[in-house]
mmCIF file of C-alpha atoms in Angstrom:
data_model
loop_
_atom_site.group_PDB
_atom_site.id
_atom_site.type_symbol
_atom_site.label_atom_id
_atom_site.label_comp_id
_atom_site.label_asym_id
_atom_site.label_seq_id
_atom_site.Cartn_x
_atom_site.Cartn_y
_atom_site.Cartn_z
ATOM 1 C CA MET A 218 11.091 5.345 12.633
ATOM 2 C CA ILE A 219 9.115 8.140 10.997
ATOM 3 C CA VAL A 220 10.938 11.263 9.929
ATOM 4 C CA ASN A 221 9.887 14.383 8.114
ATOM 5 C CA ARG A 222 11.859 14.443 4.914
ATOM 6 C CA ARG A 223 12.170 17.429 2.623
ATOM 7 C CA VAL A 224 13.653 16.720 -0.779
ATOM 8 C CA GLY A 225 15.487 19.789 -2.032
ATOM 9 C CA SER A 226 15.317 21.726 1.220
ATOM 10 C CA GLU A 227 14.877 25.478 0.920
ATOM 11 C CA GLN A 228 17.627 25.945 3.525
ATOM 12 C CA PRO A 229 20.625 23.931 2.285
ATOM 13 C CA ASP A 230 22.675 24.695 5.425
ATOM 14 C CA GLU A 231 20.077 23.082 7.700
ATOM 15 C CA HIS A 232 20.065 19.329 8.112
ATOM 16 C CA ASP A 233 16.685 17.651 7.963
ATOM 17 C CA GLU A 234 15.547 14.820 10.230
ATOM 18 C CA LEU A 235 16.802 11.980 8.045
ATOM 19 C CA GLU A 236 20.258 13.514 7.863
ATOM 20 C CA GLN A 237 20.202 14.070 11.634
ATOM 21 C CA HIS A 238 19.144 10.436 12.112
ATOM 22 C CA LEU A 239 22.145 9.235 10.092
ATOM 23 C CA VAL A 240 24.413 11.324 12.326
ATOM 24 C CA GLU A 241 22.828 10.511 15.697
ATOM 25 C CA LYS A 242 21.818 6.871 15.329
ATOM 26 C CA LEU A 243 24.354 5.561 12.821
ATOM 27 C CA ASN A 244 27.254 7.841 13.782
ATOM 28 C CA VAL A 245 27.751 8.852 10.152
ATOM 29 C CA PRO A 246 29.347 12.296 9.659
ATOM 30 C CA LEU A 247 27.443 14.401 7.162
ATOM 31 C CA ASP A 248 30.562 14.969 5.071
ATOM 32 C CA TRP A 249 31.365 11.245 5.000
ATOM 33 C CA PRO A 250 33.311 10.103 3.148
ATOM 34 C CA GLU A 251 35.674 13.053 3.184
ATOM 35 C CA ASP A 252 36.571 14.220 -0.297
ATOM 36 C CA GLY A 253 34.130 11.638 -1.663
ATOM 37 C CA GLY A 254 31.597 12.289 -4.348
ATOM 38 C CA LEU A 255 28.737 10.741 -2.373
ATOM 39 C CA THR A 256 28.035 12.067 1.131
ATOM 40 C CA ALA A 257 25.607 11.049 3.871
ATOM 41 C CA SER A 258 23.389 13.946 2.789
ATOM 42 C CA HIS A 259 23.339 12.535 -0.747
ATOM 43 C CA VAL A 260 22.442 9.098 0.624
ATOM 44 C CA ALA A 261 19.614 10.659 2.666
ATOM 45 C CA ARG A 262 18.267 12.427 -0.433
ATOM 46 C CA ILE A 263 18.456 9.233 -2.509
ATOM 47 C CA ALA A 264 16.684 7.262 0.238
ATOM 48 C CA ALA A 265 13.943 9.894 0.535
ATOM 49 C CA ALA A 266 13.411 10.071 -3.223
ATOM 50 C CA ALA A 267 13.206 6.285 -3.476
ATOM 51 C CA THR A 268 10.773 6.129 -0.583
ATOM 52 C CA CYS A 269 8.551 8.832 -2.017
ATOM 53 C CA ASP A 270 8.496 7.030 -5.324
ATOM 54 C CA THR A 271 7.709 3.516 -4.148
ATOM 55 C CA ALA A 272 6.315 3.617 -0.629
ATOM 56 C CA TYR A 273 2.631 3.795 -1.501
ATOM 57 C CA SER A 274 2.383 0.956 -3.958
ATOM 58 C CA HIS A 275 4.905 -1.379 -2.326
ATOM 59 C CA ALA A 276 3.619 -0.869 1.205
ATOM 60 C CA ALA A 277 -0.030 -1.043 0.166
ATOM 61 C CA ASN A 278 0.540 -4.190 -1.920
ATOM 62 C CA GLY A 279 2.391 -5.749 0.990
ATOM 63 C CA HIS A 280 -0.525 -4.858 3.217
ATOM 64 C CA LEU A 281 -3.006 -6.402 0.782
ATOM 65 C CA ILE A 282 -0.982 -9.607 0.919
ATOM 66 C CA ASP A 283 -1.068 -9.451 4.731
ATOM 67 C CA LEU A 284 -4.847 -9.072 4.631
ATOM 68 C CA PHE A 285 -5.229 -12.139 2.428
ATOM 69 C CA ALA A 286 -2.751 -14.035 4.637
ATOM 70 C CA ALA A 287 -5.090 -13.472 7.595
ATOM 71 C CA LEU A 288 -7.749 -15.523 5.779
ATOM 72 C CA PRO A 289 -7.879 -19.318 5.527
ATOM 73 C CA LEU A 290 -5.479 -20.641 2.914
ATOM 74 C CA PRO A 291 -6.782 -22.093 -0.337
ATOM 75 C CA GLY A 292 -6.178 -25.803 -0.634
ATOM 76 C CA THR A 293 -6.787 -26.499 3.055
ATOM 77 C CA THR A 294 -9.994 -27.998 4.416
ATOM 78 C CA GLU A 295 -10.796 -24.788 6.268
ATOM 79 C CA GLY A 296 -9.867 -22.711 3.224
ATOM 80 C CA LYS A 297 -12.051 -24.677 0.838
ATOM 81 C CA ASP A 298 -15.103 -24.113 3.049
ATOM 82 C CA PHE A 299 -14.238 -20.446 3.608
ATOM 83 C CA TRP A 300 -13.756 -19.587 -0.064
ATOM 84 C CA GLU A 301 -16.989 -21.357 -1.006
ATOM 85 C CA ARG A 302 -18.799 -19.223 1.583
ATOM 86 C CA ILE A 303 -17.128 -16.116 0.125
ATOM 87 C CA ARG A 304 -18.378 -17.097 -3.331
ATOM 88 C CA ASP A 305 -21.898 -17.748 -2.025
ATOM 89 C CA ALA A 306 -22.041 -14.453 -0.099
ATOM 90 C CA GLY A 307 -20.420 -12.286 -2.789
ATOM 91 C CA GLY A 308 -22.012 -13.755 -5.895
ATOM 92 C CA SER A 309 -20.306 -12.984 -9.190
ATOM 93 C CA ALA A 310 -18.288 -10.150 -7.584
ATOM 94 C CA ALA A 311 -16.441 -12.717 -5.461
ATOM 95 C CA TRP A 312 -14.864 -14.241 -8.572
ATOM 96 C CA ASN A 313 -12.549 -11.225 -8.632
ATOM 97 C CA ILE A 314 -10.743 -12.548 -5.532
ATOM 98 C CA HIS A 315 -11.686 -16.234 -5.437
ATOM 99 C CA PRO A 316 -8.625 -18.551 -5.581
ATOM 100 C CA ALA A 317 -10.159 -20.561 -8.426
ATOM 101 C CA ASN A 318 -10.012 -17.418 -10.560
ATOM 102 C CA MET A 319 -7.125 -15.524 -8.961
ATOM 103 C CA GLY A 320 -4.983 -18.385 -7.739
ATOM 104 C CA GLY A 321 -1.770 -19.816 -9.022
ATOM 105 C CA PRO A 322 1.076 -17.340 -9.303
ATOM 106 C CA PHE A 323 -1.120 -14.244 -9.059
ATOM 107 C CA PHE A 324 0.429 -12.970 -5.825
ATOM 108 C CA ASP A 325 3.886 -13.836 -7.174
ATOM 109 C CA ARG A 326 3.332 -11.431 -10.065
ATOM 110 C CA ILE A 327 3.824 -8.499 -7.693
ATOM 111 C CA HIS A 328 7.513 -9.401 -7.730
ATOM 112 C CA ASP A 329 7.459 -9.187 -11.525
ATOM 113 C CA GLY A 330 6.181 -5.617 -11.478
ATOM 114 C CA ASN A 331 2.412 -6.198 -11.729
ATOM 115 C CA GLU A 332 1.852 -3.653 -8.964
ATOM 116 C CA GLY A 333 -1.815 -3.011 -9.671
ATOM 117 C CA GLY A 334 -3.051 -6.523 -10.402
ATOM 118 C CA ILE A 335 -4.320 -7.482 -6.968
ATOM 119 C CA ALA A 336 -5.465 -3.950 -6.212
ATOM 120 C CA SER A 337 -7.624 -3.733 -9.330
ATOM 121 C CA ARG A 338 -9.206 -7.101 -8.528
ATOM 122 C CA VAL A 339 -9.974 -6.024 -4.948
ATOM 123 C CA LEU A 340 -11.475 -2.735 -6.135
ATOM 124 C CA SER A 341 -13.594 -4.513 -8.774
ATOM 125 C CA PHE A 342 -14.737 -7.022 -6.156
ATOM 126 C CA LEU A 343 -15.815 -4.320 -3.703
ATOM 127 C CA GLU A 344 -17.379 -2.084 -6.363
ATOM 128 C CA GLU A 345 -19.628 -4.883 -7.639
ATOM 129 C CA LEU A 346 -20.996 -5.823 -4.200
ATOM 130 C CA THR A 347 -24.480 -4.832 -3.123
ATOM 131 C CA PRO A 348 -24.810 -3.481 0.439
ATOM 132 C CA ALA A 349 -26.421 -6.765 1.513
ATOM 133 C CA GLN A 350 -23.569 -8.789 -0.017
ATOM 134 C CA ARG A 351 -21.004 -6.602 1.714
ATOM 135 C CA THR A 352 -22.723 -7.223 5.057
ATOM 136 C CA ASP A 353 -22.826 -10.971 4.418
ATOM 137 C CA LEU A 354 -19.164 -11.002 3.401
ATOM 138 C CA ALA A 355 -18.174 -9.085 6.526
ATOM 139 C CA GLU A 356 -19.810 -11.853 8.542
ATOM 140 C CA VAL A 357 -18.001 -14.610 6.613
ATOM 141 C CA ILE A 358 -14.602 -12.893 6.775
ATOM 142 C CA GLY A 359 -15.012 -11.928 10.421
ATOM 143 C CA SER A 360 -15.903 -15.497 11.379
ATOM 144 C CA ALA A 361 -12.592 -16.642 9.897
ATOM 145 C CA LEU A 362 -10.388 -14.041 11.581
ATOM 146 C CA GLY A 363 -8.619 -15.329 14.654
ATOM 147 C CA ASN A 364 -9.799 -13.200 17.573
ATOM 148 C CA GLY A 365 -6.801 -14.296 19.606
ATOM 149 C CA THR A 366 -4.250 -13.231 17.016
ATOM 150 C CA ILE A 367 -5.901 -10.140 15.542
ATOM 151 C CA GLY A 368 -8.026 -8.911 18.429
ATOM 152 C CA VAL A 369 -11.319 -8.613 16.566
ATOM 153 C CA SER A 370 -13.590 -11.060 14.854
ATOM 154 C CA GLY A 371 -17.219 -11.397 13.856
ATOM 155 C CA ARG A 372 -18.941 -8.958 11.567
ATOM 156 C CA TYR A 373 -16.987 -5.981 12.918
ATOM 157 C CA GLY A 374 -13.663 -7.676 12.141
ATOM 158 C CA GLY A 375 -14.922 -8.502 8.654
ATOM 159 C CA GLU A 376 -15.989 -4.901 8.082
ATOM 160 C CA LEU A 377 -12.523 -3.727 9.126
ATOM 161 C CA TRP A 378 -10.946 -6.235 6.720
ATOM 162 C CA LEU A 379 -13.115 -5.015 3.826
ATOM 163 C CA ARG A 380 -12.458 -1.317 4.550
ATOM 164 C CA ASP A 381 -8.728 -1.933 4.941
ATOM 165 C CA ALA A 382 -8.570 -3.908 1.685
ATOM 166 C CA GLU A 383 -10.467 -1.142 -0.091
ATOM 167 C CA MET A 384 -8.170 1.632 1.133
ATOM 168 C CA SER A 385 -5.000 -0.368 0.494
ATOM 169 C CA ALA A 386 -6.115 -1.178 -3.052
ATOM 170 C CA TRP A 387 -7.024 2.465 -3.604
ATOM 171 C CA ARG A 388 -3.526 3.535 -2.486
ATOM 172 C CA VAL A 389 -1.951 1.164 -5.018
ATOM 173 C CA ALA A 390 -4.213 2.454 -7.791
ATOM 174 C CA LEU A 391 -3.533 6.081 -6.869
ATOM 175 C CA ALA A 392 0.239 5.532 -6.718
ATOM 176 C CA GLY A 393 0.071 3.806 -10.108
ATOM 177 C CA ARG A 394 -1.102 6.985 -11.798
ATOM 178 C CA ARG A 395 2.189 8.655 -10.820
ATOM 179 C CA GLU A 396 4.036 6.395 -13.248
ATOM 180 C CA PHE A 397 2.490 8.363 -16.100
ATOM 181 C CA GLU A 398 2.958 11.789 -14.553
ATOM 182 C CA THR A 399 5.656 14.002 -16.029
ATOM 183 C CA ALA A 400 7.835 16.544 -14.252
ATOM 184 C CA GLN A 401 6.000 19.272 -16.192
ATOM 185 C CA GLU A 402 2.630 18.052 -14.870
ATOM 186 C CA ARG A 403 4.033 17.980 -11.325
ATOM 187 C CA ASN A 404 5.259 21.580 -11.693
ATOM 188 C CA GLN A 405 1.873 22.629 -13.119
ATOM 189 C CA PHE A 406 0.208 21.137 -10.041
ATOM 190 C CA PHE A 407 2.384 23.131 -7.629
ATOM 191 C CA GLU A 408 2.017 26.319 -9.702
ATOM 192 C CA ALA A 409 -1.767 26.010 -9.845
ATOM 193 C CA TRP A 410 -2.043 25.593 -6.087
ATOM 194 C CA ARG A 411 0.513 28.327 -5.424
ATOM 195 C CA ASP A 412 -1.468 30.761 -7.612
ATOM 196 C CA ALA A 413 -4.922 29.756 -6.327
#
């Protein structure tokens, strides 16, 4: 379900879509619990704030994991051949994502708060590729994608995988910069655009 969520609505008497969803779909009165300190509106605001804060990096990292999960697994016969072909096609850039260099608990580190680790490796990998290497890699990746399960394969499927990985990694990197942004900088941003 996608809802438009305004944090700190300009019209406090109007209920936004998330609040309306809590009422309509979950049968939660907006003043619930009566005489309580925390109401459904408060819960909606907390949920929206948490989503705004974490959605980009968590969702994009999860998507990066899904992209890698669509590829042959390291340690399998098919995976060993696939990852060797990736290394051959991508040259030294491929070491950024090759299991021999990135394997072990690297994906597990996301759970430990290393939100940008995989993203930075994917971005370094793609940045270092020549156009010819990128074309060759698209062919290798596309040949490994299951046409029956994903719907595309071949070079086109590989190109989609590479573009998707690039954009997902970029979203993680972009969301990571927000960790260092202060409330004052956020207000300066809105003021500058308001006064432009």
